[in-house]
Amino acid sequence: MRATHWTRTLILGLACAGLLAGCGERERRADAQTAPRQPIVTVSADQAVSPVPAWRPPAVAVDEDNQAALRKRADAALKAGDLYASADSAIPLYLALRAFAPADRAIAIGLDRSVALLLAEGDAALKRIDEEPLALRDAHRAAAVARAVAPEHRKVEAFLERLDAADQAQEADRLGEEALNAGNIGEDGQPGGALAHFRAALESRARDARAQQGIAAAESALIRRAELAADRDDYAGAERWLAKAALVRPKMQTAADARGRIAEQRQQRIRRLRDEGIALLPKLRGIDDARGVLATLLRIAPPGDPAAAELRERIELATHYGLFRPGQVFTDATDQGGRGPQMVVIPHGAFRMGAEPGEADSSDAERPLRNIRFERGLAVSRYEITVGEFRRFINASKHRARASRRGYSIAYDERSGNLVRRGGVDWSSDYAGKPAADNLPVVHVSAKDATAYAEWLSATTGQRYRLPSEAEYEFALRAGTQGRYPWGDGAPPAKAGNLTGALDVSPSGRRWRNAFPGYGDGAWGPAPVGSYAANAFGLHDMGGNVSEWVADCWHDNYRRAPRDGAAWFNPGCRTRVFRGGAWSSSPAQSRAAWRQGSSADTTNGRLGFRVVRDI
């Protein structure tokens, strides 16, 4: 008798029954008429017991008087498909008749047909086990009968091998399901893992549905681990689990579909973090909180992700510019329904303030040369404050400007070519004392008048406006250059600004005695704001048109000056600083480092101002 991995069969009694060759008639008769001494026991290699008991044929008494009737009953039972259920079934009857008449060919044919039908029923049961798990028991019942009837028949042996393979598959499936329920998927090929058991089941039974379902469940478990890792923002871990899942059923799209879902989840998470970080920026401590969000985003985002880059940029902008961007132009609404001056956001950065050692026409007042760094951007008025803008301030605040109170200012006299004292001249006058157009830069204003305008603008807009510090003014004037003049070194380029050019001519035909050779700007006196090209920061007339008041008090040099670029202001000081060349400034006074001090009450036709706003 052949033994397999799953079954070993011990046949006691009936060993020579039925189709077994080489048995004597005496032995067959004894077996047919006497119950076996021991039951048939089917065990696995690890002593697992068969799910059905051994089959023993019911006793059937055969003699000359009843053998004909028993033949008819056996044939009828075979035709009806009643094979082994009782003593009136085909196989018990044929076995008894075979023992009584071993040479009878008709009986042998009947028994062979019964066994063939028995094996067909067993195979049909094997085919149903994927849909009906209890069908395996039916196959075992057929096997128990076949073992008792013809254990060494080749077709019986073949059936028993098929049953053995199904048993091995079922046991492997059971072990695989236990391992899967215990979380031991065996994705790395561990012998005791679920996948190893399910694959062993398929080796035993190629189309075992239970094993295929188990493998699919194992794949799903790996995908679930990937999803849980993604829920923890561990997308690297999720990818590792997905890679393992993809090896389970490489021809299926399941893992690829899961990878797509997790990738979309990742992108949604990245976008939510970006939006969350941006929403935090305007809040108190928002920049620090947004940096924390960015750290999370960078951890989960792939390299070069645009959302991460956007949040990083927005945090950088918020750090240095608040809610603005460098180069942005804006105006603030006033509480009276108007708008403040146009403001330009200039970038944060660093520069070298003052004159280089040995710079021509420089003085010790412009030294020592020092490095200034601004960690935050600044909004600077795009143009010098105009007559029209100053008029709105005067009308709204009822401020009385210095020149208006004292009744005169210093205006340009065309006949002499000098600046002279002239009565009735104030902020509403042009450089020569005539009524000024609203688009001209306001002149004939003192440092105190300029400060009063900035304070009024702060009150009416709710934002902090002020005069620029010297350092801020020079940084904005240079706009990234580091030469002798605001535009760099050498002669001014065309349309650089309203400067003293050798080609300029006054209304009466005067020319400048000390001017830039070959340069002409077409103006004599201040021009309407914005008439000339803006500098690299988008600011107009920083180095020409009119000189401008700044917030600093006058000091003879930069020793002990603030290192952060703030205004060097001493309360009660009487001498203030103005910066930037004017329409009548010599080339020496048009240098980027040039500075001058004057009484805070000074007013004249070449001195105006602009404002800055903190952001």
Coordinates of C-alpha atoms in Angstrom, one line a residue:
M1 CA 0.0 0.0 0.0
R2 CA 1.3 3.4 -1.0
A3 CA 1.7 6.1 1.8
T4 CA 1.8 9.8 1.1
H5 CA 2.6 13.0 3.0
W6 CA -0.9 13.3 4.1
T7 CA -2.2 9.8 4.4
R8 CA -1.1 6.4 5.4
T9 CA -3.6 3.6 5.2
L10 CA -3.7 0.7 7.4
I11 CA -6.0 -2.0 6.1
L12 CA -6.8 -4.8 8.5
G13 CA -9.3 -7.5 7.5
L14 CA -10.8 -7.1 4.0
A15 CA -7.3 -6.8 2.6
C16 CA -8.1 -9.2 -0.1
A17 CA -11.7 -8.1 -0.8
G18 CA -13.1 -7.2 -4.1
L19 CA -10.7 -6.4 -6.9
L20 CA -7.5 -7.3 -5.1
A21 CA -5.6 -10.0 -7.1
G22 CA -3.9 -13.1 -5.6
C23 CA -6.4 -13.8 -2.8
G24 CA -7.7 -17.3 -2.3
E25 CA -11.4 -18.1 -2.4
R26 CA -11.4 -19.2 1.3
E27 CA -10.0 -15.9 2.4
R28 CA -12.5 -13.9 0.2
R29 CA -15.4 -15.8 1.6
A30 CA -14.3 -15.4 5.2
D31 CA -13.8 -11.7 4.6
A32 CA -17.2 -11.4 3.0
Q33 CA -19.1 -13.2 5.8
T34 CA -17.1 -12.0 8.9
A35 CA -16.7 -8.4 10.1
P36 CA -13.1 -7.1 10.2
R37 CA -11.3 -7.5 13.4
Q38 CA -10.0 -3.8 13.4
P39 CA -11.3 -0.6 11.8
I40 CA -9.5 1.1 9.0
V41 CA -7.6 4.1 10.4
T42 CA -6.4 7.0 8.2
V43 CA -3.8 9.3 9.7
S44 CA -1.6 12.0 8.4
A45 CA 2.2 12.1 8.7
D46 CA 1.7 14.2 11.9
Q47 CA -1.0 11.8 13.2
A48 CA -4.0 13.9 12.1
V49 CA -7.2 11.7 12.0
S50 CA -9.3 11.4 8.9
P51 CA -12.5 13.5 9.1
V52 CA -14.6 10.3 8.5
P53 CA -14.5 6.9 10.1
A54 CA -13.2 3.8 8.2
W55 CA -15.9 2.1 6.1
R56 CA -16.9 -1.4 6.7
P57 CA -19.2 -3.2 4.4
P58 CA -22.5 -4.4 6.0
A59 CA -22.7 -8.2 6.3
V60 CA -24.7 -9.8 3.5
A61 CA -25.4 -13.6 3.6
V62 CA -25.3 -15.2 0.1
D63 CA -26.3 -18.8 -0.7
E64 CA -27.6 -20.7 -3.7
D65 CA -31.2 -19.8 -2.9
N66 CA -30.8 -16.0 -2.8
Q67 CA -27.8 -15.2 -5.0
A68 CA -29.9 -14.6 -8.1
A69 CA -32.1 -12.2 -6.2
L70 CA -29.1 -10.4 -4.7
R71 CA -27.6 -9.9 -8.2
K72 CA -30.8 -8.2 -9.3
R73 CA -30.8 -6.0 -6.2
A74 CA -27.1 -5.1 -6.8
D75 CA -27.7 -4.2 -10.4
A76 CA -30.7 -2.1 -9.5
A77 CA -28.8 -0.3 -6.7
L78 CA -25.9 0.5 -9.1
K79 CA -28.4 1.8 -11.7
A80 CA -29.9 4.0 -9.0
G81 CA -26.5 5.2 -7.8
D82 CA -26.9 3.7 -4.4
L83 CA -23.3 2.6 -3.9
Y84 CA -22.6 2.0 -0.2
A85 CA -25.1 3.5 2.2
S86 CA -26.6 0.2 3.4
A87 CA -26.6 -3.6 3.0
D88 CA -28.9 -3.1 0.0
S89 CA -26.4 -0.8 -1.7
A90 CA -24.5 -2.0 -4.8
I91 CA -20.9 -2.3 -3.4
P92 CA -21.8 -4.4 -0.3
L93 CA -23.9 -6.7 -2.4
Y94 CA -21.3 -7.1 -5.1
L95 CA -18.6 -7.7 -2.5
A96 CA -20.7 -10.5 -0.9
L97 CA -21.5 -12.0 -4.3
R98 CA -17.9 -11.7 -5.4
A99 CA -16.9 -13.6 -2.3
F100 CA -19.5 -16.3 -3.1
A101 CA -18.7 -16.6 -6.8
P102 CA -15.2 -15.2 -7.3
A103 CA -15.0 -16.3 -10.9
D104 CA -18.3 -14.7 -12.0
R105 CA -17.4 -12.1 -14.6
A106 CA -20.7 -10.2 -14.4
I107 CA -20.2 -9.7 -10.7
A108 CA -16.7 -8.4 -11.3
I109 CA -17.9 -6.0 -13.9
G110 CA -20.7 -4.7 -11.6
L111 CA -18.2 -4.2 -8.8
D112 CA -15.8 -2.4 -11.1
R113 CA -18.6 -0.1 -12.4
S114 CA -19.6 0.6 -8.8
V115 CA -16.0 1.6 -7.9
A116 CA -15.7 3.7 -11.0
L117 CA -19.0 5.5 -10.1
L118 CA -17.7 5.9 -6.5
L119 CA -14.5 7.5 -7.7
A120 CA -16.5 9.8 -10.0
E121 CA -18.6 10.9 -7.0
G122 CA -15.4 11.5 -5.1
D123 CA -13.9 13.6 -7.8
A124 CA -17.1 15.6 -8.1
A125 CA -16.9 16.2 -4.4
L126 CA -13.3 17.4 -4.8
K127 CA -14.4 19.9 -7.4
R128 CA -17.0 21.3 -5.1
I129 CA -14.8 22.1 -2.1
D130 CA -14.1 25.6 -3.3
E131 CA -17.8 26.5 -3.1
E132 CA -18.8 23.9 -0.5
P133 CA -16.2 23.3 2.2
L134 CA -18.2 20.3 3.5
A135 CA -17.8 18.6 0.1
L136 CA -14.3 17.4 1.2
R137 CA -16.0 15.2 3.8
D138 CA -18.0 13.6 0.9
A139 CA -14.8 12.9 -0.9
H140 CA -13.3 11.3 2.2
R141 CA -16.4 9.1 2.5
A142 CA -15.8 7.9 -1.1
A143 CA -12.2 7.4 -0.3
A144 CA -12.9 5.3 2.8
V145 CA -15.1 3.0 0.7
A146 CA -12.5 2.8 -2.1
R147 CA -9.8 2.0 0.4
A148 CA -11.9 -0.9 1.8
V149 CA -12.8 -2.2 -1.7
A150 CA -9.7 -1.8 -3.9
P151 CA -6.9 0.0 -2.1
E152 CA -4.3 -0.9 -4.7
H153 CA -6.3 -0.3 -7.8
R154 CA -4.5 2.4 -9.9
K155 CA -7.5 4.5 -10.3
V156 CA -8.2 4.3 -6.5
E157 CA -4.6 5.3 -5.8
A158 CA -4.8 8.2 -8.2
F159 CA -8.0 9.4 -6.5
L160 CA -6.4 9.0 -3.1
E161 CA -3.5 11.1 -4.3
R162 CA -5.9 13.8 -5.5
L163 CA -7.6 13.7 -2.1
D164 CA -4.3 13.8 -0.4
A165 CA -3.4 16.9 -2.3
A166 CA -6.7 18.5 -1.4
D167 CA -6.1 17.6 2.3
Q168 CA -2.6 19.1 2.2
A169 CA -4.0 22.3 0.6
Q170 CA -6.8 22.5 3.2
E171 CA -4.3 22.1 6.0
A172 CA -2.0 24.6 4.5
D173 CA -4.9 27.0 4.1
R174 CA -5.8 26.6 7.7
L175 CA -2.3 27.3 8.8
G176 CA -2.1 30.3 6.5
E177 CA -5.3 31.7 7.9
E178 CA -4.1 31.3 11.4
A179 CA -0.9 33.0 10.5
L180 CA -2.7 35.8 8.7
N181 CA -5.0 36.3 11.7
A182 CA -2.0 36.5 13.9
G183 CA -0.5 39.2 11.7
N184 CA 2.3 36.9 10.4
I185 CA 2.0 37.6 6.7
G186 CA 5.4 36.3 5.8
E187 CA 6.0 39.0 3.1
D188 CA 9.7 38.4 3.2
G189 CA 9.4 34.7 2.6
Q190 CA 9.4 33.5 6.3
P191 CA 8.6 29.7 6.3
G192 CA 5.8 30.1 8.9
G193 CA 4.2 33.0 7.3
A194 CA 0.7 33.1 5.7
L195 CA 2.0 33.5 2.2
A196 CA 4.3 30.5 2.5
H197 CA 1.3 28.3 3.6
F198 CA -1.0 29.6 0.9
R199 CA 1.6 29.0 -1.8
A200 CA 2.2 25.5 -0.5
A201 CA -1.6 25.0 -0.8
L202 CA -1.4 26.0 -4.4
E203 CA 1.5 23.7 -5.0
S204 CA -0.7 20.9 -3.7
R205 CA -3.8 22.0 -5.5
A206 CA -3.1 24.5 -8.3
R207 CA -6.5 26.2 -8.4
D208 CA -7.3 26.1 -4.7
A209 CA -9.7 29.1 -4.3
R210 CA -9.2 29.2 -0.5
A211 CA -5.4 29.7 -1.0
Q212 CA -6.0 32.3 -3.8
Q213 CA -8.3 34.2 -1.5
G214 CA -5.8 33.9 1.3
I215 CA -3.1 35.3 -0.9
A216 CA -5.4 38.2 -1.9
A217 CA -6.1 38.8 1.8
A218 CA -2.4 38.8 2.5
E219 CA -1.9 41.4 -0.2
S220 CA -4.7 43.4 1.3
A221 CA -3.1 43.2 4.7
L222 CA 0.1 44.6 3.3
I223 CA -1.8 47.3 1.5
R224 CA -3.6 48.1 4.8
R225 CA -0.2 48.5 6.5
A226 CA 0.8 50.9 3.8
E227 CA -2.4 52.9 4.3
L228 CA -1.9 53.0 8.1
A229 CA 1.7 54.2 7.5
A230 CA 0.3 56.9 5.1
D231 CA -2.2 57.9 7.8
R232 CA 0.8 58.5 10.1
D233 CA 2.5 60.6 7.3
D234 CA 5.0 57.8 6.9
Y235 CA 5.0 57.7 3.2
A236 CA 8.4 56.1 2.9
G237 CA 7.1 53.3 5.1
A238 CA 3.9 53.1 3.0
E239 CA 6.0 52.7 -0.2
R240 CA 8.0 49.9 1.5
W241 CA 4.7 48.0 2.2
L242 CA 3.4 48.7 -1.2
A243 CA 6.6 47.3 -2.8
K244 CA 6.1 44.1 -0.8
A245 CA 2.4 44.0 -1.7
A246 CA 3.3 44.3 -5.4
L247 CA 5.3 41.1 -5.2
V248 CA 2.4 39.0 -3.9
R249 CA 0.3 39.1 -7.1
P250 CA 2.6 40.8 -9.6
K251 CA 0.1 40.3 -12.5
M252 CA -2.7 42.1 -10.6
Q253 CA -3.3 45.9 -10.5
T254 CA -4.3 45.9 -6.8
A255 CA -1.0 47.2 -5.4
A256 CA -0.7 49.7 -8.2
D257 CA -4.2 51.0 -7.6
A258 CA -3.4 51.3 -3.9
R259 CA -0.2 53.2 -4.8
G260 CA -2.3 55.6 -6.8
R261 CA -4.8 56.2 -3.9
I262 CA -2.0 56.7 -1.4
A263 CA -0.2 59.1 -3.8
E264 CA -3.4 61.1 -4.1
Q265 CA -3.9 61.0 -0.3
R266 CA -0.3 62.3 0.0
Q267 CA -0.9 65.1 -2.4
Q268 CA -4.1 66.1 -0.6
R269 CA -2.2 66.0 2.7
I270 CA 0.5 68.2 1.3
R271 CA -2.0 70.7 -0.1
R272 CA -3.8 70.8 3.3
L273 CA -0.5 71.4 5.1
R274 CA 0.4 74.2 2.6
D275 CA -2.9 75.9 3.1
E276 CA -2.8 75.4 6.9
G277 CA 0.7 77.0 7.0
I278 CA -0.3 79.9 4.8
A279 CA -3.4 80.5 7.0
L280 CA -1.2 80.7 10.1
L281 CA 1.1 83.5 8.8
P282 CA -1.1 86.5 9.6
K283 CA -1.7 85.3 13.2
L284 CA 0.3 86.0 16.3
R285 CA 3.3 83.7 16.4
G286 CA 2.0 82.5 13.0
I287 CA 5.4 82.4 11.4
D288 CA 6.8 80.1 14.0
D289 CA 3.7 77.8 13.8
A290 CA 3.9 77.9 10.0
R291 CA 7.6 76.7 10.2
G292 CA 6.4 73.8 12.2
V293 CA 3.9 72.9 9.5
L294 CA 6.6 73.3 6.9
A295 CA 8.8 70.8 8.8
T296 CA 6.0 68.3 8.6
L297 CA 5.4 69.0 5.0
L298 CA 9.0 68.7 4.0
R299 CA 9.1 65.3 5.8
I300 CA 6.2 63.9 3.7
A301 CA 6.6 65.7 0.4
P302 CA 8.8 64.4 -2.4
P303 CA 11.9 66.4 -3.2
G304 CA 11.1 69.5 -5.2
D305 CA 7.4 69.4 -4.4
P306 CA 5.8 72.8 -5.5
A307 CA 3.5 73.0 -2.5
A308 CA 6.4 72.7 -0.1
A309 CA 8.4 75.3 -2.1
E310 CA 5.4 77.6 -2.1
L311 CA 4.9 77.4 1.7
R312 CA 8.7 77.9 2.2
E313 CA 8.6 81.0 0.0
R314 CA 5.5 82.4 1.8
I315 CA 7.1 81.9 5.2
E316 CA 10.2 83.6 3.9
L317 CA 8.2 86.5 2.5
A318 CA 6.1 86.7 5.7
T319 CA 9.3 86.8 7.7
H320 CA 10.7 89.7 5.8
Y321 CA 7.7 91.3 4.3
G322 CA 4.6 90.4 6.3
L323 CA 1.7 90.0 3.9
F324 CA 3.5 91.7 1.0
R325 CA 6.0 90.8 -1.7
P326 CA 9.1 92.7 -2.8
G327 CA 8.3 95.1 -5.6
Q328 CA 4.6 95.1 -4.7
V329 CA 2.9 98.5 -5.1
F330 CA 0.0 99.4 -2.8
T331 CA -1.9 102.2 -1.1
D332 CA -3.7 102.3 2.2
A333 CA -7.2 103.6 2.6
T334 CA -7.7 106.6 4.9
D335 CA -10.5 107.0 7.3
Q336 CA -11.8 109.9 5.2
G337 CA -12.4 107.7 2.1
G338 CA -9.2 108.6 0.3
R339 CA -6.0 106.7 -0.4
G340 CA -2.5 107.3 0.9
P341 CA 0.6 107.6 -1.3
Q342 CA 1.7 104.8 -3.5
M343 CA 4.1 102.6 -1.6
V344 CA 6.6 100.1 -3.0
V345 CA 7.9 97.1 -1.0
I346 CA 11.7 97.1 -1.2
P347 CA 13.6 93.9 -0.4
H348 CA 15.4 93.2 2.8
G349 CA 19.2 92.8 2.5
A350 CA 22.5 94.3 3.3
F351 CA 24.8 97.1 1.9
R352 CA 27.9 99.1 2.8
M353 CA 26.8 102.6 4.0
G354 CA 28.9 105.6 3.5
A355 CA 31.8 106.7 1.3
E356 CA 34.7 104.4 0.4
P357 CA 38.1 105.6 1.7
G358 CA 39.6 108.0 -0.8
E359 CA 36.3 108.6 -2.7
A360 CA 36.5 111.9 -4.5
D361 CA 34.5 114.8 -2.9
S362 CA 33.7 112.6 0.2
S363 CA 34.1 113.8 3.7
D364 CA 34.6 112.4 7.2
A365 CA 30.9 113.0 7.8
E366 CA 30.3 110.0 5.4
R367 CA 32.5 107.6 7.3
P368 CA 33.4 105.2 8.8
L369 CA 32.1 102.9 6.1
R370 CA 29.9 100.3 7.8
N371 CA 27.9 97.3 6.9
I372 CA 24.1 97.5 7.5
R373 CA 21.7 94.6 7.2
F374 CA 17.9 94.8 7.1
E375 CA 16.2 91.6 8.1
R376 CA 12.8 92.9 7.1
G377 CA 11.6 94.6 4.0
L378 CA 10.2 98.1 4.0
A379 CA 7.5 100.0 2.1
V380 CA 8.8 103.3 0.6
S381 CA 6.7 105.9 -1.1
R382 CA 7.1 105.4 -4.8
Y383 CA 7.4 109.1 -5.4
E384 CA 8.2 112.1 -3.4
I385 CA 5.2 113.4 -1.5
T386 CA 3.3 115.7 -3.9
V387 CA 1.7 119.1 -3.4
G388 CA -1.7 117.5 -3.8
E389 CA -1.0 114.8 -1.2
F390 CA 0.3 117.4 1.2
R391 CA -2.8 119.6 0.6
R392 CA -5.1 116.7 1.7
F393 CA -3.1 116.6 4.9
I394 CA -3.3 120.3 5.5
N395 CA -7.1 120.4 4.8
A396 CA -7.8 117.4 7.0
S397 CA -5.4 118.2 10.0
K398 CA -5.5 122.0 9.9
H399 CA -1.7 121.8 10.4
R400 CA 0.0 125.2 9.8
A401 CA 3.3 124.6 8.1
R402 CA 6.4 126.4 9.1
A403 CA 6.7 128.6 6.0
S404 CA 3.0 129.5 6.3
R405 CA 3.4 130.6 9.9
R406 CA 6.4 132.8 9.4
G407 CA 5.3 134.1 6.0
Y408 CA 8.3 133.3 3.8
S409 CA 10.6 130.6 2.5
I410 CA 13.8 130.3 0.4
A411 CA 12.9 130.2 -3.4
Y412 CA 14.9 130.2 -6.6
D413 CA 15.5 133.6 -8.2
E414 CA 15.9 133.4 -12.0
R415 CA 17.4 136.8 -12.3
S416 CA 20.3 136.1 -10.0
G417 CA 20.4 132.4 -10.3
N418 CA 20.4 132.0 -6.5
L419 CA 18.1 130.9 -3.8
V420 CA 16.7 133.9 -2.0
R421 CA 14.2 134.7 0.8
R422 CA 10.8 135.4 -0.6
G423 CA 7.6 136.4 1.2
G424 CA 4.3 134.6 0.8
V425 CA 6.0 131.4 -0.2
D426 CA 4.9 128.1 1.4
W427 CA 4.2 124.4 0.7
S428 CA 1.7 125.4 -2.0
S429 CA 4.4 127.2 -4.0
D430 CA 6.8 125.8 -6.5
Y431 CA 10.6 126.1 -6.4
A432 CA 10.4 129.7 -7.6
G433 CA 7.5 130.8 -5.3
K434 CA 4.7 130.5 -7.9
P435 CA 1.6 128.4 -7.3
A436 CA 2.6 124.7 -7.6
A437 CA 0.8 122.0 -9.6
D438 CA -0.5 119.1 -7.5
N439 CA 1.8 116.6 -9.3
L440 CA 5.0 118.4 -8.3
P441 CA 7.0 117.3 -5.3
V442 CA 6.0 119.4 -2.3
V443 CA 8.9 121.8 -1.2
H444 CA 9.2 124.6 1.3
V445 CA 8.4 122.1 4.1
S446 CA 10.4 121.7 7.3
A447 CA 11.5 118.4 8.9
K448 CA 8.8 119.0 11.5
D449 CA 6.2 119.5 8.7
A450 CA 7.3 116.2 7.1
T451 CA 7.1 114.4 10.4
A452 CA 3.6 115.9 11.1
Y453 CA 2.4 114.5 7.7
A454 CA 3.7 111.0 8.5
E455 CA 2.0 111.1 11.9
W456 CA -1.3 112.2 10.3
L457 CA -1.0 109.5 7.7
S458 CA -0.5 106.9 10.4
A459 CA -3.5 108.1 12.3
T460 CA -5.8 108.2 9.2
T461 CA -4.7 104.8 7.8
G462 CA -4.1 102.9 11.0
Q463 CA -0.6 101.9 9.7
R464 CA 2.8 103.2 11.0
Y465 CA 4.2 105.8 8.6
R466 CA 7.4 107.7 9.3
L467 CA 10.3 109.4 7.7
P468 CA 13.1 107.0 6.6
S469 CA 16.3 106.6 8.5
E470 CA 19.5 107.7 6.8
A471 CA 20.4 104.0 6.5
E472 CA 17.1 103.1 4.9
Y473 CA 17.3 106.1 2.6
E474 CA 20.8 105.2 1.3
F475 CA 19.8 101.5 1.0
A476 CA 16.8 102.5 -1.1
L477 CA 18.8 105.1 -3.1
R478 CA 21.6 102.6 -4.0
A479 CA 19.1 99.9 -4.8
G480 CA 21.7 97.2 -4.9
T481 CA 24.6 99.3 -6.4
Q482 CA 27.7 100.2 -4.5
G483 CA 29.3 102.9 -6.7
R484 CA 29.9 106.6 -6.3
Y485 CA 26.5 107.6 -7.6
P486 CA 23.0 106.0 -7.2
W487 CA 23.4 104.5 -10.7
G488 CA 27.0 103.3 -10.0
D489 CA 30.1 104.9 -11.3
G490 CA 30.6 107.2 -14.3
A491 CA 28.2 109.6 -16.1
P492 CA 24.5 109.3 -15.4
P493 CA 22.6 107.2 -18.0
A494 CA 19.8 108.9 -20.0
K495 CA 16.7 109.6 -18.0
A496 CA 18.6 108.8 -14.7
G497 CA 16.8 111.7 -13.0
N498 CA 16.4 115.4 -12.6
L499 CA 20.1 116.3 -12.1
T500 CA 22.4 119.2 -13.0
G501 CA 23.3 118.5 -16.6
A502 CA 25.5 120.6 -18.8
L503 CA 22.8 120.5 -21.4
D504 CA 20.1 121.9 -19.1
V505 CA 19.0 125.5 -19.7
S506 CA 16.9 127.8 -17.4
P507 CA 13.9 129.9 -18.7
S508 CA 16.2 132.8 -19.2
G509 CA 19.0 130.8 -20.8
R510 CA 21.2 130.1 -17.8
R511 CA 23.4 127.0 -17.6
W512 CA 25.0 125.2 -14.7
R513 CA 28.6 126.0 -14.1
N514 CA 29.2 122.7 -12.2
A515 CA 27.2 119.9 -13.9
F516 CA 27.4 116.5 -15.4
P517 CA 29.0 116.9 -18.9
G518 CA 26.9 115.9 -21.8
Y519 CA 23.8 115.2 -19.7
G520 CA 20.5 116.9 -20.0
D521 CA 17.1 116.1 -18.4
G522 CA 14.9 118.8 -19.9
A523 CA 14.0 120.4 -16.6
W524 CA 15.0 123.4 -14.6
G525 CA 13.6 123.1 -11.1
P526 CA 11.6 120.1 -9.8
A527 CA 9.8 118.1 -12.4
P528 CA 6.4 116.3 -11.8
V529 CA 7.0 113.2 -9.8
G530 CA 7.8 110.0 -11.8
S531 CA 9.1 111.9 -14.8
Y532 CA 12.2 109.8 -14.9
A533 CA 13.1 106.2 -14.8
A534 CA 12.7 104.2 -11.5
N535 CA 15.7 102.6 -9.9
A536 CA 16.0 98.8 -9.4
F537 CA 13.7 98.9 -6.4
G538 CA 10.9 100.7 -8.4
L539 CA 11.4 104.1 -6.7
H540 CA 11.5 107.4 -8.6
D541 CA 13.6 110.5 -8.0
M542 CA 15.6 109.1 -5.2
G543 CA 18.8 110.7 -6.4
G544 CA 17.4 113.8 -8.1
N545 CA 14.5 116.2 -8.4
V546 CA 14.5 117.3 -4.7
S547 CA 16.5 116.5 -1.6
E548 CA 14.6 114.7 1.1
W549 CA 14.3 115.0 4.9
V550 CA 15.1 111.8 6.9
A551 CA 14.4 111.0 10.5
D552 CA 18.0 111.3 11.8
C553 CA 19.5 114.1 13.8
W554 CA 22.8 115.4 12.4
H555 CA 26.0 113.8 13.7
D556 CA 29.4 114.6 12.4
N557 CA 30.2 111.0 11.5
Y558 CA 28.9 107.4 11.8
R559 CA 30.8 106.5 14.9
R560 CA 28.4 105.1 17.5
A561 CA 25.5 105.1 14.9
P562 CA 22.9 102.3 15.3
R563 CA 24.1 99.1 13.7
D564 CA 20.6 98.0 12.7
G565 CA 19.9 100.9 10.3
A566 CA 17.5 102.6 12.7
A567 CA 17.3 106.4 12.8
W568 CA 19.9 108.1 15.0
F569 CA 17.6 110.5 16.7
N570 CA 18.2 112.5 19.9
P571 CA 15.0 114.1 21.3
G572 CA 15.1 117.8 21.1
C573 CA 17.8 118.0 18.4
R574 CA 17.6 121.1 16.2
T575 CA 19.7 119.9 13.3
R576 CA 18.3 117.3 11.0
V577 CA 19.6 115.4 8.0
F578 CA 18.5 115.5 4.4
R579 CA 19.7 113.1 1.7
G580 CA 19.8 112.7 -2.0
G581 CA 20.7 115.2 -4.8
A582 CA 18.2 117.8 -6.1
W583 CA 17.6 119.5 -9.4
S584 CA 20.3 122.0 -8.5
S585 CA 22.8 119.8 -6.7
S586 CA 26.4 119.6 -8.0
P587 CA 27.8 116.2 -9.1
A588 CA 29.5 116.0 -5.7
Q589 CA 26.2 116.5 -3.9
S590 CA 24.6 113.9 -6.1
R591 CA 26.8 111.1 -4.8
A592 CA 25.0 108.2 -3.1
A593 CA 26.9 108.7 0.2
W594 CA 26.4 112.5 0.3
R595 CA 24.6 113.8 3.4
Q596 CA 23.8 117.3 4.8
G597 CA 22.5 118.7 8.0
S598 CA 20.2 121.7 8.4
S599 CA 17.9 123.3 11.0
A600 CA 14.7 121.3 11.4
D601 CA 12.9 124.5 10.6
T602 CA 14.6 124.9 7.2
T603 CA 12.4 125.4 4.2
N604 CA 13.4 126.0 0.6
G605 CA 12.6 125.2 -3.0
R606 CA 14.9 122.2 -3.3
L607 CA 14.0 120.3 -0.2
G608 CA 11.0 117.9 0.2
F609 CA 10.4 114.4 1.6
R610 CA 9.0 110.9 1.2
V611 CA 7.7 108.5 3.8
V612 CA 8.2 104.8 4.6
R613 CA 5.8 102.3 6.1
D614 CA 6.6 99.4 8.4
I615 CA 5.3 96.1 7.1

